[in-house]
mmCIF file of C-alpha atoms in Angstrom:
data_model
loop_
_atom_site.group_PDB
_atom_site.id
_atom_site.type_symbol
_atom_site.label_atom_id
_atom_site.label_comp_id
_atom_site.label_asym_id
_atom_site.label_seq_id
_atom_site.Cartn_x
_atom_site.Cartn_y
_atom_site.Cartn_z
ATOM 1 C CA UNK A 1 9.803 14.553 2.510
ATOM 2 C CA UNK A 2 9.992 11.170 1.428
ATOM 3 C CA UNK A 3 7.617 10.076 -1.413
ATOM 4 C CA UNK A 4 5.861 6.675 -1.289
ATOM 5 C CA UNK A 5 7.267 5.709 -5.095
ATOM 6 C CA UNK A 6 11.144 5.688 -3.138
ATOM 7 C CA UNK A 7 9.599 2.684 -1.277
ATOM 8 C CA UNK A 8 9.081 0.543 -4.960
ATOM 9 C CA UNK A 9 12.625 2.152 -6.842
ATOM 10 C CA UNK A 10 14.353 1.217 -4.056
ATOM 11 C CA UNK A 11 16.879 -2.008 -3.335
ATOM 12 C CA UNK A 12 13.926 -3.022 -0.533
ATOM 13 C CA UNK A 13 11.709 -3.250 -3.798
ATOM 14 C CA UNK A 14 12.948 -6.500 -5.788
ATOM 15 C CA UNK A 15 13.477 -7.914 -2.341
ATOM 16 C CA UNK A 16 9.632 -7.428 -0.701
ATOM 17 C CA UNK A 17 8.275 -8.959 -3.926
ATOM 18 C CA UNK A 18 11.047 -12.054 -4.080
ATOM 19 C CA UNK A 19 10.327 -12.775 -0.384
ATOM 20 C CA UNK A 20 6.286 -12.601 -0.977
ATOM 21 C CA UNK A 21 6.983 -14.701 -4.518
ATOM 22 C CA UNK A 22 8.939 -17.206 -2.364
ATOM 23 C CA UNK A 23 5.782 -17.661 0.647
ATOM 24 C CA UNK A 24 2.924 -17.494 -1.179
ATOM 25 C CA UNK A 25 4.537 -19.914 -3.547
ATOM 26 C CA UNK A 26 3.126 -17.319 -6.545
ATOM 27 C CA UNK A 27 4.644 -16.190 -9.107
ATOM 28 C CA UNK A 28 7.037 -12.843 -9.500
ATOM 29 C CA UNK A 29 5.675 -11.706 -12.071
ATOM 30 C CA UNK A 30 1.421 -12.598 -10.023
ATOM 31 C CA UNK A 31 3.250 -11.014 -7.617
ATOM 32 C CA UNK A 32 4.045 -7.596 -8.584
ATOM 33 C CA UNK A 33 1.209 -7.507 -10.704
ATOM 34 C CA UNK A 34 -1.062 -7.860 -7.547
ATOM 35 C CA UNK A 35 1.472 -5.015 -5.753
ATOM 36 C CA UNK A 36 1.064 -3.016 -8.038
ATOM 37 C CA UNK A 37 -2.615 -3.169 -7.861
ATOM 38 C CA UNK A 38 -2.425 -3.025 -4.474
ATOM 39 C CA UNK A 39 -0.788 -0.540 -3.177
ATOM 40 C CA UNK A 40 -2.493 2.823 -4.965
ATOM 41 C CA UNK A 41 -5.085 1.154 -3.129
ATOM 42 C CA UNK A 42 -3.880 0.828 0.461
ATOM 43 C CA UNK A 43 -2.529 3.829 -0.392
ATOM 44 C CA UNK A 44 -6.047 5.450 -1.431
ATOM 45 C CA UNK A 45 -7.513 3.383 1.349
ATOM 46 C CA UNK A 46 -5.472 4.229 3.966
ATOM 47 C CA UNK A 47 -5.889 8.509 2.716
ATOM 48 C CA UNK A 48 -8.882 8.488 2.575
ATOM 49 C CA UNK A 49 -9.319 7.363 6.054
ATOM 50 C CA UNK A 50 -7.300 9.999 7.436
ATOM 51 C CA UNK A 51 -10.038 12.591 6.020
ATOM 52 C CA UNK A 52 -11.653 12.677 9.181
ATOM 53 C CA UNK A 53 -10.379 13.573 12.836
ATOM 54 C CA UNK A 54 -10.636 10.224 14.573
ATOM 55 C CA UNK A 55 -10.130 7.609 10.798
ATOM 56 C CA UNK A 56 -6.522 9.999 11.125
ATOM 57 C CA UNK A 57 -6.305 9.261 15.011
ATOM 58 C CA UNK A 58 -6.112 6.018 14.223
ATOM 59 C CA UNK A 59 -4.014 5.709 12.356
ATOM 60 C CA UNK A 60 -1.267 7.825 14.136
ATOM 61 C CA UNK A 61 -2.183 4.917 16.925
ATOM 62 C CA UNK A 62 -1.568 2.338 14.381
ATOM 63 C CA UNK A 63 1.797 3.883 13.612
ATOM 64 C CA UNK A 64 3.046 4.539 16.955
ATOM 65 C CA UNK A 65 2.113 1.935 18.756
ATOM 66 C CA UNK A 66 3.317 -1.118 16.320
ATOM 67 C CA UNK A 67 4.524 0.539 13.274
ATOM 68 C CA UNK A 68 7.452 2.204 13.760
ATOM 69 C CA UNK A 69 9.454 0.896 10.454
ATOM 70 C CA UNK A 70 11.308 -1.451 11.659
ATOM 71 C CA UNK A 71 10.558 -4.415 9.560
ATOM 72 C CA UNK A 72 11.927 -2.213 6.178
ATOM 73 C CA UNK A 73 14.978 -2.605 8.067
ATOM 74 C CA UNK A 74 15.070 -7.078 8.358
ATOM 75 C CA UNK A 75 12.191 -8.034 5.580
ATOM 76 C CA UNK A 76 14.634 -11.002 4.918
ATOM 77 C CA UNK A 77 13.785 -11.877 8.974
ATOM 78 C CA UNK A 78 9.473 -10.836 8.806
ATOM 79 C CA UNK A 79 9.148 -12.573 5.003
ATOM 80 C CA UNK A 80 11.976 -15.504 6.172
ATOM 81 C CA UNK A 81 9.766 -16.135 9.478
ATOM 82 C CA UNK A 82 6.254 -16.812 6.890
ATOM 83 C CA UNK A 83 5.464 -13.039 8.055
ATOM 84 C CA UNK A 84 2.903 -12.755 10.582
ATOM 85 C CA UNK A 85 -0.246 -12.548 7.753
ATOM 86 C CA UNK A 86 -3.010 -12.722 10.636
ATOM 87 C CA UNK A 87 -1.512 -9.664 11.794
ATOM 88 C CA UNK A 88 -1.422 -8.250 7.819
ATOM 89 C CA UNK A 89 -5.703 -9.048 8.231
ATOM 90 C CA UNK A 90 -6.073 -7.099 10.840
ATOM 91 C CA UNK A 91 -4.748 -4.154 8.865
ATOM 92 C CA UNK A 92 -6.042 -4.827 6.583
ATOM 93 C CA UNK A 93 -9.667 -5.357 7.776
ATOM 94 C CA UNK A 94 -9.393 -1.867 9.760
ATOM 95 C CA UNK A 95 -8.413 -0.436 6.194
ATOM 96 C CA UNK A 96 -11.052 -1.128 4.333
ATOM 97 C CA UNK A 97 -13.679 -2.342 6.541
ATOM 98 C CA UNK A 98 -16.123 -3.724 4.571
ATOM 99 C CA UNK A 99 -14.894 -3.371 1.009
ATOM 100 C CA UNK A 100 -12.385 -5.783 1.368
ATOM 101 C CA UNK A 101 -13.524 -8.509 -0.058
ATOM 102 C CA UNK A 102 -14.508 -6.628 -2.969
ATOM 103 C CA UNK A 103 -10.924 -5.080 -3.760
ATOM 104 C CA UNK A 104 -9.148 -9.122 -3.202
ATOM 105 C CA UNK A 105 -12.158 -9.279 -5.184
ATOM 106 C CA UNK A 106 -10.661 -6.541 -8.275
ATOM 107 C CA UNK A 107 -7.586 -7.567 -7.759
ATOM 108 C CA UNK A 108 -7.780 -11.312 -8.950
ATOM 109 C CA UNK A 109 -9.951 -10.775 -11.680
ATOM 110 C CA UNK A 110 -7.517 -7.992 -12.738
ATOM 111 C CA UNK A 111 -4.498 -9.582 -12.508
ATOM 112 C CA UNK A 112 -5.712 -13.646 -12.817
ATOM 113 C CA UNK A 113 -4.517 -14.460 -9.470
ATOM 114 C CA UNK A 114 -6.309 -16.537 -7.220
ATOM 115 C CA UNK A 115 -8.631 -14.700 -4.491
ATOM 116 C CA UNK A 116 -6.561 -16.439 -2.321
ATOM 117 C CA UNK A 117 -3.608 -15.805 -3.341
ATOM 118 C CA UNK A 118 -3.841 -12.086 -3.105
ATOM 119 C CA UNK A 119 -5.527 -11.637 0.092
ATOM 120 C CA UNK A 120 -2.459 -13.876 1.400
ATOM 121 C CA UNK A 121 -0.038 -11.354 -1.430
ATOM 122 C CA UNK A 122 -2.264 -8.539 1.085
ATOM 123 C CA UNK A 123 -1.794 -9.749 4.083
ATOM 124 C CA UNK A 124 2.038 -9.800 3.548
ATOM 125 C CA UNK A 125 1.850 -6.182 1.630
ATOM 126 C CA UNK A 126 0.560 -4.417 4.460
ATOM 127 C CA UNK A 127 2.316 -4.440 7.516
ATOM 128 C CA UNK A 128 5.528 -3.178 5.273
ATOM 129 C CA UNK A 129 3.068 -0.184 3.431
ATOM 130 C CA UNK A 130 1.939 0.518 7.135
ATOM 131 C CA UNK A 131 6.084 0.592 8.440
ATOM 132 C CA UNK A 132 6.570 2.371 5.141
ATOM 133 C CA UNK A 133 4.513 5.524 6.639
ATOM 134 C CA UNK A 134 4.826 5.148 10.202
ATOM 135 C CA UNK A 135 8.592 5.285 10.000
ATOM 136 C CA UNK A 136 8.349 8.519 7.746
ATOM 137 C CA UNK A 137 5.822 9.561 10.642
ATOM 138 C CA UNK A 138 8.446 8.964 13.365
ATOM 139 C CA UNK A 139 11.547 10.918 11.118
ATOM 140 C CA UNK A 140 9.001 13.834 11.111
ATOM 141 C CA UNK A 141 7.878 13.889 14.604
ATOM 142 C CA UNK A 142 4.141 13.254 14.010
ATOM 143 C CA UNK A 143 2.643 13.538 16.779
ATOM 144 C CA UNK A 144 -0.835 14.594 15.888
ATOM 145 C CA UNK A 145 -4.183 13.543 14.051
ATOM 146 C CA UNK A 146 -3.771 16.563 11.527
ATOM 147 C CA UNK A 147 0.277 15.705 11.300
ATOM 148 C CA UNK A 148 -0.207 11.894 9.819
ATOM 149 C CA UNK A 149 -2.844 13.295 7.242
ATOM 150 C CA UNK A 150 -0.528 15.906 5.941
ATOM 151 C CA UNK A 151 1.767 13.103 6.569
ATOM 152 C CA UNK A 152 -0.256 10.965 3.587
ATOM 153 C CA UNK A 153 -0.685 13.770 1.345
ATOM 154 C CA UNK A 154 2.591 14.163 1.216
ATOM 155 C CA UNK A 155 3.842 10.840 0.785
ATOM 156 C CA UNK A 156 1.072 11.105 -2.035
ATOM 157 C CA UNK A 157 2.865 13.825 -3.844
ATOM 158 C CA UNK A 158 0.004 15.900 -1.985
ATOM 159 C CA UNK A 159 2.375 19.547 -1.863
ATOM 160 C CA UNK A 160 3.888 19.230 -5.144
ATOM 161 C CA UNK A 161 1.245 20.879 -6.531
ATOM 162 C CA UNK A 162 1.371 18.133 -9.525
ATOM 163 C CA UNK A 163 2.041 15.308 -7.332
ATOM 164 C CA UNK A 164 1.800 12.432 -10.108
ATOM 165 C CA UNK A 165 0.103 10.145 -7.738
ATOM 166 C CA UNK A 166 -2.356 11.901 -6.269
ATOM 167 C CA UNK A 167 -3.498 12.189 -9.823
ATOM 168 C CA UNK A 168 -3.528 7.631 -10.056
ATOM 169 C CA UNK A 169 -5.596 7.759 -7.274
ATOM 170 C CA UNK A 170 -8.245 9.857 -7.743
ATOM 171 C CA UNK A 171 -9.920 8.173 -10.497
ATOM 172 C CA UNK A 172 -12.539 10.388 -10.914
ATOM 173 C CA UNK A 173 -11.230 13.075 -10.940
ATOM 174 C CA UNK A 174 -13.309 14.713 -8.470
ATOM 175 C CA UNK A 175 -10.008 15.452 -6.102
ATOM 176 C CA UNK A 176 -10.936 13.852 -3.203
ATOM 177 C CA UNK A 177 -9.579 9.620 -2.928
ATOM 178 C CA UNK A 178 -13.149 7.643 -1.902
ATOM 179 C CA UNK A 179 -14.005 4.569 -2.456
ATOM 180 C CA UNK A 180 -15.261 5.191 -6.244
ATOM 181 C CA UNK A 181 -11.997 5.363 -6.608
ATOM 182 C CA UNK A 182 -10.325 2.218 -5.278
ATOM 183 C CA UNK A 183 -13.066 0.286 -6.497
ATOM 184 C CA UNK A 184 -11.877 2.248 -10.679
ATOM 185 C CA UNK A 185 -8.382 1.406 -9.499
ATOM 186 C CA UNK A 186 -8.837 -2.860 -9.192
ATOM 187 C CA UNK A 187 -11.755 -3.232 -11.472
ATOM 188 C CA UNK A 188 -10.287 -1.037 -14.345
ATOM 189 C CA UNK A 189 -12.918 0.108 -15.275
ATOM 190 C CA UNK A 190 -11.321 3.343 -15.219
ATOM 191 C CA UNK A 191 -8.310 5.044 -15.723
ATOM 192 C CA UNK A 192 -5.411 1.453 -15.866
ATOM 193 C CA UNK A 193 -2.776 4.889 -15.825
ATOM 194 C CA UNK A 194 -2.380 3.808 -11.517
ATOM 195 C CA UNK A 195 -1.264 0.260 -12.865
ATOM 196 C CA UNK A 196 0.618 1.282 -15.442
ATOM 197 C CA UNK A 197 3.225 3.157 -13.410
ATOM 198 C CA UNK A 198 3.804 1.556 -10.250
ATOM 199 C CA UNK A 199 3.573 -1.646 -13.287
ATOM 200 C CA UNK A 200 6.588 0.071 -14.936
ATOM 201 C CA UNK A 201 8.238 1.012 -11.300
ATOM 202 C CA UNK A 202 8.044 -2.385 -10.479
ATOM 203 C CA UNK A 203 9.485 -3.372 -14.092
ATOM 204 C CA UNK A 204 11.828 -1.547 -13.012
ATOM 205 C CA UNK A 205 13.268 -2.863 -10.207
ATOM 206 C CA UNK A 206 12.616 -6.069 -10.914
ATOM 207 C CA UNK A 207 14.759 -5.107 -13.514
ATOM 208 C CA UNK A 208 12.272 -6.009 -16.921
#
């Protein structure tokens, strides 16, 4: 089972960052800063949503009906066509619900990138993250909500017993990934270790 960090450290990493940067008229540095905050927030929210039967089934339905991972085979085509920000906004609404504005503003305050640009970056990033999840679900033959919940746990390293990412995302140390953890990640009021590690990883595939 692949870990989500593989997406960041693969050859797709710089292609994703550079493509999103170009389409949103933000610098590579600004884009990578936003992405380093957005990825743990997205992962944490998905894991939180998958903790309920209905939430897990909803994610499964999304990745089996639309987000099958093919986007990863043609990132340049997706971003070259301007992406689909409306689709991305819909995904973000489903993932974050009424917390989306707070997450967006929190990332903006932390990174210094305008909230509108953060919104555009998130809208382009969300389908890519969902595509990654869909590709993993397909390769693992996931067919039920419990399977998607277990898959998310595996992608976050949950089966290792010493998960780097789970530790990152569980900002308050309660063993669960909730909205308070997401708030800590984007506001910087709690541990910054998540953004630090992901920032270092982004720096690695950006050649910095």
